Tab-separated table of C-alpha atoms in Angstrom:
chain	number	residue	atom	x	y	z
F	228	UNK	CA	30.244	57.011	-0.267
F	229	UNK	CA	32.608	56.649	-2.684
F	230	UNK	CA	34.746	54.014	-0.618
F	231	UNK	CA	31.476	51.811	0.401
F	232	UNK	CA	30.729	51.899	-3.361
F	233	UNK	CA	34.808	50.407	-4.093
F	234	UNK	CA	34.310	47.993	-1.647
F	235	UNK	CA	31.148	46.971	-2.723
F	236	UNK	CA	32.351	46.588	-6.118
F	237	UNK	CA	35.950	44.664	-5.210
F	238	UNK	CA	33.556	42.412	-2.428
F	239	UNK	CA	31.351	40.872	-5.682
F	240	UNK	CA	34.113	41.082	-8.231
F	241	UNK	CA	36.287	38.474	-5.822
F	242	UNK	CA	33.089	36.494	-5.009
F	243	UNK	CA	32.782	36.123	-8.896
F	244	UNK	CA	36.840	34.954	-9.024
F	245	UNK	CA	36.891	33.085	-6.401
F	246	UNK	CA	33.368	30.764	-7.665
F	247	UNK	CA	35.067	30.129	-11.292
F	248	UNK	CA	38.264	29.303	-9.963
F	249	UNK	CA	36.523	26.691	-7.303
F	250	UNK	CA	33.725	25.573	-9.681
F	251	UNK	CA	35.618	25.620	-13.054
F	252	UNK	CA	39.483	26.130	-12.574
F	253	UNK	CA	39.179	23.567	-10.137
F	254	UNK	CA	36.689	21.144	-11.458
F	255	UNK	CA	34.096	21.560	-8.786
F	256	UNK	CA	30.910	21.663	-10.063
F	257	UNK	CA	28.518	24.139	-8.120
F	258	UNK	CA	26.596	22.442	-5.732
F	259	UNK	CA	23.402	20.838	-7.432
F	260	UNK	CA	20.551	21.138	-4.463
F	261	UNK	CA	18.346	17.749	-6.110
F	262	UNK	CA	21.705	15.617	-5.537
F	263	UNK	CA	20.803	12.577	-3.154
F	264	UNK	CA	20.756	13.183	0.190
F	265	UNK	CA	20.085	10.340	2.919
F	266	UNK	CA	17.112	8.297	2.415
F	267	UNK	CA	14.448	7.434	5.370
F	268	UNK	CA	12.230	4.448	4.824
F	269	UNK	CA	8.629	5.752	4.751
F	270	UNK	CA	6.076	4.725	8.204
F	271	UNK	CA	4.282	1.770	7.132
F	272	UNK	CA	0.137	3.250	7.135
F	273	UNK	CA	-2.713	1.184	6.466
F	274	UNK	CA	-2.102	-0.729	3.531
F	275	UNK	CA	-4.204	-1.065	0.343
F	276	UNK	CA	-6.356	-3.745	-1.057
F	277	UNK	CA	-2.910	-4.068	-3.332
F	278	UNK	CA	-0.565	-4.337	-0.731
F	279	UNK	CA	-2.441	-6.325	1.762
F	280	UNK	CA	-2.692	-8.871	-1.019
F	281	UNK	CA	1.381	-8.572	-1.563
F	282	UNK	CA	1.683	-8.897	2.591
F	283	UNK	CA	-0.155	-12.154	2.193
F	284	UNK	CA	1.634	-13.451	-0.646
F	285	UNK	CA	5.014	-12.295	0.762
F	286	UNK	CA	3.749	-13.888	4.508
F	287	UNK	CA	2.815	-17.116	2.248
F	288	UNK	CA	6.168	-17.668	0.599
F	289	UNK	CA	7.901	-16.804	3.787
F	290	UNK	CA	6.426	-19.245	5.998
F	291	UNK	CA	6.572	-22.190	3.629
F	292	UNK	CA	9.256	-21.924	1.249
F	293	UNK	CA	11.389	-20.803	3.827
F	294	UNK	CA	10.595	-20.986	7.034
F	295	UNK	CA	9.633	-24.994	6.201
F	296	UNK	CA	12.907	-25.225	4.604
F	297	UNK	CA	15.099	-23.723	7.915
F	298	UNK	CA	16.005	-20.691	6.862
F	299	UNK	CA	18.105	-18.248	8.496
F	300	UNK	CA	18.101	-14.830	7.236
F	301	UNK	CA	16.166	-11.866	6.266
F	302	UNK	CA	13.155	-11.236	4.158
F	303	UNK	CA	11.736	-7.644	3.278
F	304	UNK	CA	9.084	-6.775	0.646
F	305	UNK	CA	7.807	-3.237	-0.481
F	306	UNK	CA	5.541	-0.907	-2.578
F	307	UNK	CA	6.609	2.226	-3.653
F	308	UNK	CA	9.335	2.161	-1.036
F	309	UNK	CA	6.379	1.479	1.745
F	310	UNK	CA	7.504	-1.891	3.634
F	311	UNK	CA	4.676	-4.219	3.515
F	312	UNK	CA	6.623	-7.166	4.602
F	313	UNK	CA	9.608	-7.732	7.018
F	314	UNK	CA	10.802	-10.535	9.044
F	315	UNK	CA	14.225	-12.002	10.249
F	316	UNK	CA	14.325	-15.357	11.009
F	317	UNK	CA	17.618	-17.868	12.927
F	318	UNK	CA	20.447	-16.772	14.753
F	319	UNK	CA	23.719	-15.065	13.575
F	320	UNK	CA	25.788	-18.332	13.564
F	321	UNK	CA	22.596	-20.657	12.581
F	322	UNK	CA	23.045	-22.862	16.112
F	323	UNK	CA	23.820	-19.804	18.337
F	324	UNK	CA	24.584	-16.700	18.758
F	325	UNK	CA	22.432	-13.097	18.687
F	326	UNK	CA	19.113	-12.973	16.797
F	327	UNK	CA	19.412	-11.884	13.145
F	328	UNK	CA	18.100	-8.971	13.020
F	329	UNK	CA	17.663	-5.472	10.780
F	330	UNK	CA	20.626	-4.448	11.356
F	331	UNK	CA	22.487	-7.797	10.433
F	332	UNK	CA	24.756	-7.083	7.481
F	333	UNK	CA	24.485	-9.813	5.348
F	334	UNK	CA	27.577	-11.273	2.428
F	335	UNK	CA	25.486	-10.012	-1.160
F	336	UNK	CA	27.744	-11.944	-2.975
F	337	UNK	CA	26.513	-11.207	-6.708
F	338	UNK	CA	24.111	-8.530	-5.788
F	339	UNK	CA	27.134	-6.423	-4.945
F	340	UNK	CA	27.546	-6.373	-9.121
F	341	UNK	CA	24.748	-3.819	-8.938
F	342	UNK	CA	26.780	-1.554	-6.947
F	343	UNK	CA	30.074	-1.989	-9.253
F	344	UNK	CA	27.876	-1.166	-12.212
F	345	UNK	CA	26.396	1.695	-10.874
F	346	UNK	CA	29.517	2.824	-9.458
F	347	UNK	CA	30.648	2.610	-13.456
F	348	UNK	CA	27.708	4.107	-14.796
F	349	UNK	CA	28.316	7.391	-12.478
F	350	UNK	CA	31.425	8.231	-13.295
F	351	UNK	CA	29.732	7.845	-16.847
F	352	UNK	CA	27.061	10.535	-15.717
F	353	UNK	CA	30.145	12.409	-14.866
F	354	UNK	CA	31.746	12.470	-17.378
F	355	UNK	CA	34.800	11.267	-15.905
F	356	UNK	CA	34.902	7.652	-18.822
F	357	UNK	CA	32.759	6.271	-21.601
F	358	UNK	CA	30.726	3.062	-21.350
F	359	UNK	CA	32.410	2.369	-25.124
F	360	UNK	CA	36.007	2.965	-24.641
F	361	UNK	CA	38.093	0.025	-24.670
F	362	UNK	CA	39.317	-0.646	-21.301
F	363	UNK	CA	42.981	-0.922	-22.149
F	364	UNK	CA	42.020	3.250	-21.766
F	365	UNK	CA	41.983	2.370	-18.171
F	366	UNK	CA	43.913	-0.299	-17.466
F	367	UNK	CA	47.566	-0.093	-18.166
F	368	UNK	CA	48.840	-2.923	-20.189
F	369	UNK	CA	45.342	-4.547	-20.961
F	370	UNK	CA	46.226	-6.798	-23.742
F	371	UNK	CA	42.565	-7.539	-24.993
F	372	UNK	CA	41.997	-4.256	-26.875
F	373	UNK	CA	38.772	-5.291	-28.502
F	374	UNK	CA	36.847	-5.149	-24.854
F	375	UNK	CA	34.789	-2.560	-23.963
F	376	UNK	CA	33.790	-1.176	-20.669
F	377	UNK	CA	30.063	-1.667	-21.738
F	378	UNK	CA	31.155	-5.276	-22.432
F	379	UNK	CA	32.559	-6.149	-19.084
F	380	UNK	CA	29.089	-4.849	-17.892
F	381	UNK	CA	26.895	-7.128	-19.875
F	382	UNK	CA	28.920	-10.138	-19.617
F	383	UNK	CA	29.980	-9.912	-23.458
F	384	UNK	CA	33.542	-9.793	-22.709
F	385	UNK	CA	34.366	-13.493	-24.212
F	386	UNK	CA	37.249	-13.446	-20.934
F	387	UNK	CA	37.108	-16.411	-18.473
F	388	UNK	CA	36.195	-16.634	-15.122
F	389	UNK	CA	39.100	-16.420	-12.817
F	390	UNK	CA	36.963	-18.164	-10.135
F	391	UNK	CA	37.938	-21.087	-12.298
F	392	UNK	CA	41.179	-20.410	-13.776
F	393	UNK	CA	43.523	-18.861	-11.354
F	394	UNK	CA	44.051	-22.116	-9.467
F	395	UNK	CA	43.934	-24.145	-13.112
F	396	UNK	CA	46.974	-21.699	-14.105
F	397	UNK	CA	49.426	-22.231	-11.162
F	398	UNK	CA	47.657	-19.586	-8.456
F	399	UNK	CA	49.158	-21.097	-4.808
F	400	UNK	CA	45.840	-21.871	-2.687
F	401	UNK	CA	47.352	-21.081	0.301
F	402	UNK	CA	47.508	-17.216	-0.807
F	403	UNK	CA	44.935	-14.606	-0.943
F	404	UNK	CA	44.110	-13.622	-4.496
F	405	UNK	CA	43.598	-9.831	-5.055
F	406	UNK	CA	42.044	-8.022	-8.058
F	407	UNK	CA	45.577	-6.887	-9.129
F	408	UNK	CA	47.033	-10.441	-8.979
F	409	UNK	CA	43.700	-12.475	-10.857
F	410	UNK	CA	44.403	-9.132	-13.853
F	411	UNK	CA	48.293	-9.793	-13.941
F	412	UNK	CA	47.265	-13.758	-14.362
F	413	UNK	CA	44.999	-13.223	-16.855
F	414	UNK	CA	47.417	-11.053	-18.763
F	415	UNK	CA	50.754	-13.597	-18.130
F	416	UNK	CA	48.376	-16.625	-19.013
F	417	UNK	CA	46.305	-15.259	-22.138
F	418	UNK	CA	47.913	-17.315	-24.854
F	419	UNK	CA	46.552	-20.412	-23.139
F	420	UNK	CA	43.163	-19.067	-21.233
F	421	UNK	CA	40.129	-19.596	-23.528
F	422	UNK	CA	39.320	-16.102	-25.061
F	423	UNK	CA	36.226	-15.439	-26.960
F	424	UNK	CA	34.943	-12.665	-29.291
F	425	UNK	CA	34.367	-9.468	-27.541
F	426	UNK	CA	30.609	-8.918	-28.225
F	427	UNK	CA	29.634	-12.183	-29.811
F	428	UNK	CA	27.736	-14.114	-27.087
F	429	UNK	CA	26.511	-13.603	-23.768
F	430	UNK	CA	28.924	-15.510	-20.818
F	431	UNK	CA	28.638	-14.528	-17.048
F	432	UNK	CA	31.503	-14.225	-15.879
F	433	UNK	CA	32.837	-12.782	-12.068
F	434	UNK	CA	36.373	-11.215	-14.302
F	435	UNK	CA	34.461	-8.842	-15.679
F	436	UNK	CA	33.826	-7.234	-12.457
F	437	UNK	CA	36.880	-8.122	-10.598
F	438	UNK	CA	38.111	-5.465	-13.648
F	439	UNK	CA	35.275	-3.077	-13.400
F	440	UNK	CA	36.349	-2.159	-9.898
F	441	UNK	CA	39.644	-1.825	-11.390
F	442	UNK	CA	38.267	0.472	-13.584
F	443	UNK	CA	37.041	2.101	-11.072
F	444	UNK	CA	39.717	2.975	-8.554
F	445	UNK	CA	41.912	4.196	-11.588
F	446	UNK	CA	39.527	6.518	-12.750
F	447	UNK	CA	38.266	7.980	-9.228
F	448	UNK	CA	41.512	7.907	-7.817
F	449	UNK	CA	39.856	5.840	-4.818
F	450	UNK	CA	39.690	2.566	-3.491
F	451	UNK	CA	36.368	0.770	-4.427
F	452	UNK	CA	35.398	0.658	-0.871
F	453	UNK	CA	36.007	4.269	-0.200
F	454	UNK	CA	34.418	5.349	-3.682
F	455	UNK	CA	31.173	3.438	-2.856
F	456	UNK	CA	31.193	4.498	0.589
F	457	UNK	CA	31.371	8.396	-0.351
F	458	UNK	CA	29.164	8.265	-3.400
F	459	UNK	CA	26.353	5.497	-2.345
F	460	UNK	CA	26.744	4.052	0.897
F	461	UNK	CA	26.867	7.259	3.387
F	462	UNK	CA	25.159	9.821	1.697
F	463	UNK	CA	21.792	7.558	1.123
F	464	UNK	CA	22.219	6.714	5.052
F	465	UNK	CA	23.180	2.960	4.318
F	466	UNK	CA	24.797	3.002	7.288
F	467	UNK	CA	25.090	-1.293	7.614
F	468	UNK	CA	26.836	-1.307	4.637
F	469	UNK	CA	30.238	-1.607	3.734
F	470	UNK	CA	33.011	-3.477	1.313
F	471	UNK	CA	34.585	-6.629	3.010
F	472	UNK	CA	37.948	-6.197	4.027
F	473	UNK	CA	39.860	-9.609	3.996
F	474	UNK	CA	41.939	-8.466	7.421
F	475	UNK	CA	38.671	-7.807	8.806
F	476	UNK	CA	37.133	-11.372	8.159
F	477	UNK	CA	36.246	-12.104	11.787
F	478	UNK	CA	33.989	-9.458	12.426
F	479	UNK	CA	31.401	-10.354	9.860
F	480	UNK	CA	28.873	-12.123	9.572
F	481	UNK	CA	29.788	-16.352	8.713
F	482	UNK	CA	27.956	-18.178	6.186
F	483	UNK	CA	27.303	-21.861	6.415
F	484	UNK	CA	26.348	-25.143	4.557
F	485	UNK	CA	22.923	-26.364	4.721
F	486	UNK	CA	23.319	-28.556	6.950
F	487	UNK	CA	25.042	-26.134	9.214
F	488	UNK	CA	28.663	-26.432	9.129
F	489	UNK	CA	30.626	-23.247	8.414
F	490	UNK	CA	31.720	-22.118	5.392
F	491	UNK	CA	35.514	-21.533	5.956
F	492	UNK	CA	37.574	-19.048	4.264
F	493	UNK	CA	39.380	-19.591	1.081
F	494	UNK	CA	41.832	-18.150	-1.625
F	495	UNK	CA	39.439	-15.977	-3.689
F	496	UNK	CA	37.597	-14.350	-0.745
F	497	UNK	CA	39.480	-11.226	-1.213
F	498	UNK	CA	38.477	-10.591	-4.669
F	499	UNK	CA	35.807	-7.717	-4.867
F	500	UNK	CA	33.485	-6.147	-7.233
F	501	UNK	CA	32.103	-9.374	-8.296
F	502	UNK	CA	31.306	-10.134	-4.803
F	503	UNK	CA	32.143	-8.797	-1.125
F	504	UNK	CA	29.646	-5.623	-0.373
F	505	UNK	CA	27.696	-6.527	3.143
F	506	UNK	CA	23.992	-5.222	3.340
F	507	UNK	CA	20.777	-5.152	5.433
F	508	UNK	CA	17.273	-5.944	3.861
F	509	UNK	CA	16.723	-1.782	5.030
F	510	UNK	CA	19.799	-0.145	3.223
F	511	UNK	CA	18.674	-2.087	0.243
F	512	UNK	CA	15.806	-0.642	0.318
F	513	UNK	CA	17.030	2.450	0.810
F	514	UNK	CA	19.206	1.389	-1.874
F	515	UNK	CA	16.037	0.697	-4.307
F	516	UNK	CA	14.344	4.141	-2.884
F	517	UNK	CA	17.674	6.535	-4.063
F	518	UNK	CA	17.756	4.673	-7.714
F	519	UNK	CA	14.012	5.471	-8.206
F	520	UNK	CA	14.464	8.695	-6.884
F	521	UNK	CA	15.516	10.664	-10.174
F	522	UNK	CA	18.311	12.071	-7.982
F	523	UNK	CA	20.798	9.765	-7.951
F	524	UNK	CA	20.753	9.024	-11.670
F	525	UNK	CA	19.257	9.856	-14.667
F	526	UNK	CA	16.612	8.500	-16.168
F	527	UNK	CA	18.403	7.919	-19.788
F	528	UNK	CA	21.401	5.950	-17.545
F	529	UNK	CA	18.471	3.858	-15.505
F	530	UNK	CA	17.391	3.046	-19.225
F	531	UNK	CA	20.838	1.751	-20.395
F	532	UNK	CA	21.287	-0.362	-17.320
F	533	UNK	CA	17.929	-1.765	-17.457
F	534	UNK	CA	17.789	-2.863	-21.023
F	535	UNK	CA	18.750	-6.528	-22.304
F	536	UNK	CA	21.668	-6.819	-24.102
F	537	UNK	CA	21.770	-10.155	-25.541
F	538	UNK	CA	19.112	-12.068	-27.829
F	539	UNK	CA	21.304	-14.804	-29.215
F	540	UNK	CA	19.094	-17.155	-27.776
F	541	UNK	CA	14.656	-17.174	-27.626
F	542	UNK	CA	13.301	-16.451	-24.267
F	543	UNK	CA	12.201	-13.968	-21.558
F	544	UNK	CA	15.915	-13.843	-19.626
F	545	UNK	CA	18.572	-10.794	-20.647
F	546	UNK	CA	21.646	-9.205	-18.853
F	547	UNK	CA	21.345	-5.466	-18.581
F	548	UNK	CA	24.302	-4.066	-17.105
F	549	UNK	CA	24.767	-4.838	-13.801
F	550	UNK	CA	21.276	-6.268	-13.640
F	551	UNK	CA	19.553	-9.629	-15.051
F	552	UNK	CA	16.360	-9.089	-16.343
F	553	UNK	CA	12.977	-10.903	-17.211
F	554	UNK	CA	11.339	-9.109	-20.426
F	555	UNK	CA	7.860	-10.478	-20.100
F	556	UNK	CA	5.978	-10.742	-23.454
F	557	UNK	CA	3.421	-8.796	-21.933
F	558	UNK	CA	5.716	-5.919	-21.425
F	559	UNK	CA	6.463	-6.159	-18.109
F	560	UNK	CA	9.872	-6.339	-16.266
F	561	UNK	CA	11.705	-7.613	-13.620
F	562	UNK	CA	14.913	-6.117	-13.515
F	563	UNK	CA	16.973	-8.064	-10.343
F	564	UNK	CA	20.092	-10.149	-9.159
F	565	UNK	CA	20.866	-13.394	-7.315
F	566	UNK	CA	23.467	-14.275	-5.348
F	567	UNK	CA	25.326	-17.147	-4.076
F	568	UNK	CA	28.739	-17.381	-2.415
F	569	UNK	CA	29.964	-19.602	0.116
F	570	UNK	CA	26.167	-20.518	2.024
F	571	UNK	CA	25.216	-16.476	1.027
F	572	UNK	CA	21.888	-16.638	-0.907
F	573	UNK	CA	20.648	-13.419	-1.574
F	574	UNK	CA	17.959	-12.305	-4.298
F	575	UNK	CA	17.227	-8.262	-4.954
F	576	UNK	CA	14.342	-8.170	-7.341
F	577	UNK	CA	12.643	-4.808	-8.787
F	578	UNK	CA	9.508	-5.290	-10.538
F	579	UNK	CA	9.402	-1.875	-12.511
F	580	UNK	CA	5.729	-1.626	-13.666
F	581	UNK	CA	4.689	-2.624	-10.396
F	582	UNK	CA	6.725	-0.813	-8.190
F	583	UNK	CA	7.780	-3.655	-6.060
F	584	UNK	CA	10.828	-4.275	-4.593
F	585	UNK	CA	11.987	-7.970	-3.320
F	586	UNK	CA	15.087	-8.820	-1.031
F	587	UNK	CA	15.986	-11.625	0.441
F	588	UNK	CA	18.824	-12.055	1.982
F	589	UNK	CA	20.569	-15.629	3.845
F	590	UNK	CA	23.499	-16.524	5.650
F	591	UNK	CA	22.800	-20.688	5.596
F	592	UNK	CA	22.821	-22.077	2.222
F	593	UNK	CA	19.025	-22.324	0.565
F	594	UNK	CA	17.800	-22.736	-3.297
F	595	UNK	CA	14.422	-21.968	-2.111
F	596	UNK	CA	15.412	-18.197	-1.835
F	597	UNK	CA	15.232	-17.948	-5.550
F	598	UNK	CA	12.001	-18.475	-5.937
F	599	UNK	CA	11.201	-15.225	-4.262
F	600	UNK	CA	9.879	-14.013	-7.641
F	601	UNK	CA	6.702	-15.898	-7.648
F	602	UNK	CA	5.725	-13.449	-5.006
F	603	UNK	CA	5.055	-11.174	-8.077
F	604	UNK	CA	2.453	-13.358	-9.357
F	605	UNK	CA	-0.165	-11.399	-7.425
F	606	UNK	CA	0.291	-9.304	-10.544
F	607	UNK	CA	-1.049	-9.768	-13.804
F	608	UNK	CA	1.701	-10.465	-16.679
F	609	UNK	CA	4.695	-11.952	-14.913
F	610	UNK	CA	3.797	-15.725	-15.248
F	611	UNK	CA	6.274	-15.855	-12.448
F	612	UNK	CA	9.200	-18.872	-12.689
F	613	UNK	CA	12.046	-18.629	-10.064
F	614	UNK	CA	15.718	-19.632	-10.885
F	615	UNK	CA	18.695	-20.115	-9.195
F	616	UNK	CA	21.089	-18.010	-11.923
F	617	UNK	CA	23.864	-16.394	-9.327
């Protein structure tokens, strides 16, 4: 009896060892059971006298602002992470090809800034940076020291854009441009870029998240793609979704002009962060569904990246971070984020109060996309506008 009892005793007390060592010693937290897990897109029921009314406004806009205007792409609207409205529309290469269809990834251009800020604001959550630190804490040799993380997020950096700069300063044309080479250009040619105040004035600008992924690989030890991938993409069950990958370029999907000639490649297509995450209209949803679960983030971070930032000038339009906003004078909210590279159009639009959720998503190049938020003018306080900010 007296040996079961030892055992007994020596079985719990390494149990005990051997959970601080893997949870503390080794930085493991213990294994939180409300984390995320992979996200399945409710059954569309019978819808309500609400919803039917979105379905026909959502059929409305479809059919002639887009349909009417040759689109080619993807459309999907829902309430409370119900789909009440889906349709694909063209082929894969606009004049031939396969069908688009759900599973059609499609370029986000700027919508893939929601992912890069997200991506920052978890490692916040974790503790792993602050939003507030200057970012020469995580990039070696930064020499703006006045920058914050939080001001790379809401565009209040006062850097330039290399979109424009990196050919004006000498960048050959003929070369890919990577993250690391557009941050060692803006270092080498910072006595003659155009540098305003940190903080002073809202500018968007496609550095400040070419840098924020920076950010991120140095703090995660990762490469953007693979961070995103383990922390978003695969464990909400986005499984259409993925980071470009410049060698890769032929097995995506093309984008093209309006009037149907391709869109060919070209020196700052290998820049990411800013740009560069492929999606379907479904893993955005499920995308939408896992940040309004409450287990993916907390509430107070939703808060921070929802909130304006900048009131320097009158009017309903803000920059959270990572997300524009409209801030309705009736208190409601649109929190969303266009995009627009090459012939990419894409528009991911939350309406908060409402629990809508808007995508869009096109491979062929068309305004009209942006005016996907008039759909919310079935609601009362929106006043809905459209825009074509990228």
């Amino acid at each position: 009896m007296l040996k079961i009892k030892v055992f007994v005793g020596l079985f719990f007390l390494f149990s005990s060892l051997f959970y601080f060592v893997e949870n503390y010693l080794l930085g493991n937290p213990a294994i939180d059971r409300s984390t995320i897990s992979r996200i399945e897109i409710p059954i569309t029921t019978a819808l309500s006298n609400n919803e039917e009314l979105l379905r026909k406004s959502s059929s409305k806009f479809f059919e002639e602002s887009l349909v009417r205007t040759r689109f080619n792409g993807a459309m999907l609207v829902a309430h409370n992470g119900k789909i009440v409205f889906e349709e694909y529309e063209g082929l894969k290469e606009v004049l031939k090809g396969e069908p688009i269809d759900s599973s059609t990834s499609f370029h986000l251009a700027s919508v893939s800034k929601t992912f890069t800020a997200m991506a920052i604001l978890k490692l916040w959550e974790e503790g792993k940076l602050q939003i507030d630190d200057k970012v020469e804490k995580y990039i070696s040799g930064f020499p703006f020291n006045q920058i914050t993380v939080r001001n790379l997020l809401s565009h209040r950096s006062g850097l330039p854009n290399y979109v424009y700069f990196a050919e004006q300063v000498g960048w050959n044309t003929r070369n890919y441009l990577h993250n690391d080479d557009m941050l060692k250009l803006l270092v080498k040619n910072r006595s003659s870029l155009r540098i305003g105040r940190p903080n002073a004035y809202f500018d968007y600008c496609n550095t400040n998240y070419a840098l924020l992924a920076i950010v991120i690989e140095n703090v995660s030890g990762k490469s953007y793609a693979a961070y995103l991938d383990q922390t978003f993409f695969s464990p909400i069950g986005m499984s259409n979704t993925f980071v470009f990958d410049i060698n890769k370029t032929e097995k995506v999907l093309p984008s093209f002009k309006y009037n149907n000639r391709k869109e060919p490649m070209m020196f700052l297509d290998a820049v990411y962060g800013d740009k560069n995450i492929y999606s379907t209209a479904r893993d955005m949803l499920k995308w939408d569904i896992a940040l309004n679960s409450g287990k993916l983030f907390k509430q107070e971070t939703l808060n921070e990246a929802y909130k304006g930032y900048s009131y320097e000038r009158k009017g309903v339009k803000n920059y959270g971070l990572g997300w524009r906003l409209y801030e309705m004078p009736t208190g409601k909210k649109i929190v969303y984020h266009n995009g627009w590279w090459h012939g990419n159009n894409t528009v991911f639009s939350k309406l908060i109060q409402d629990s809508t959720t808007i995508i869009v998503l096109g491979n062929k190049f068309n305004r009209n996309i942006y005016q996907a938020k008039k759909i919310a003018g079935i609601f009362p306080g929106y006043g809905i506008q459209s825009d074509d900010d990228e």
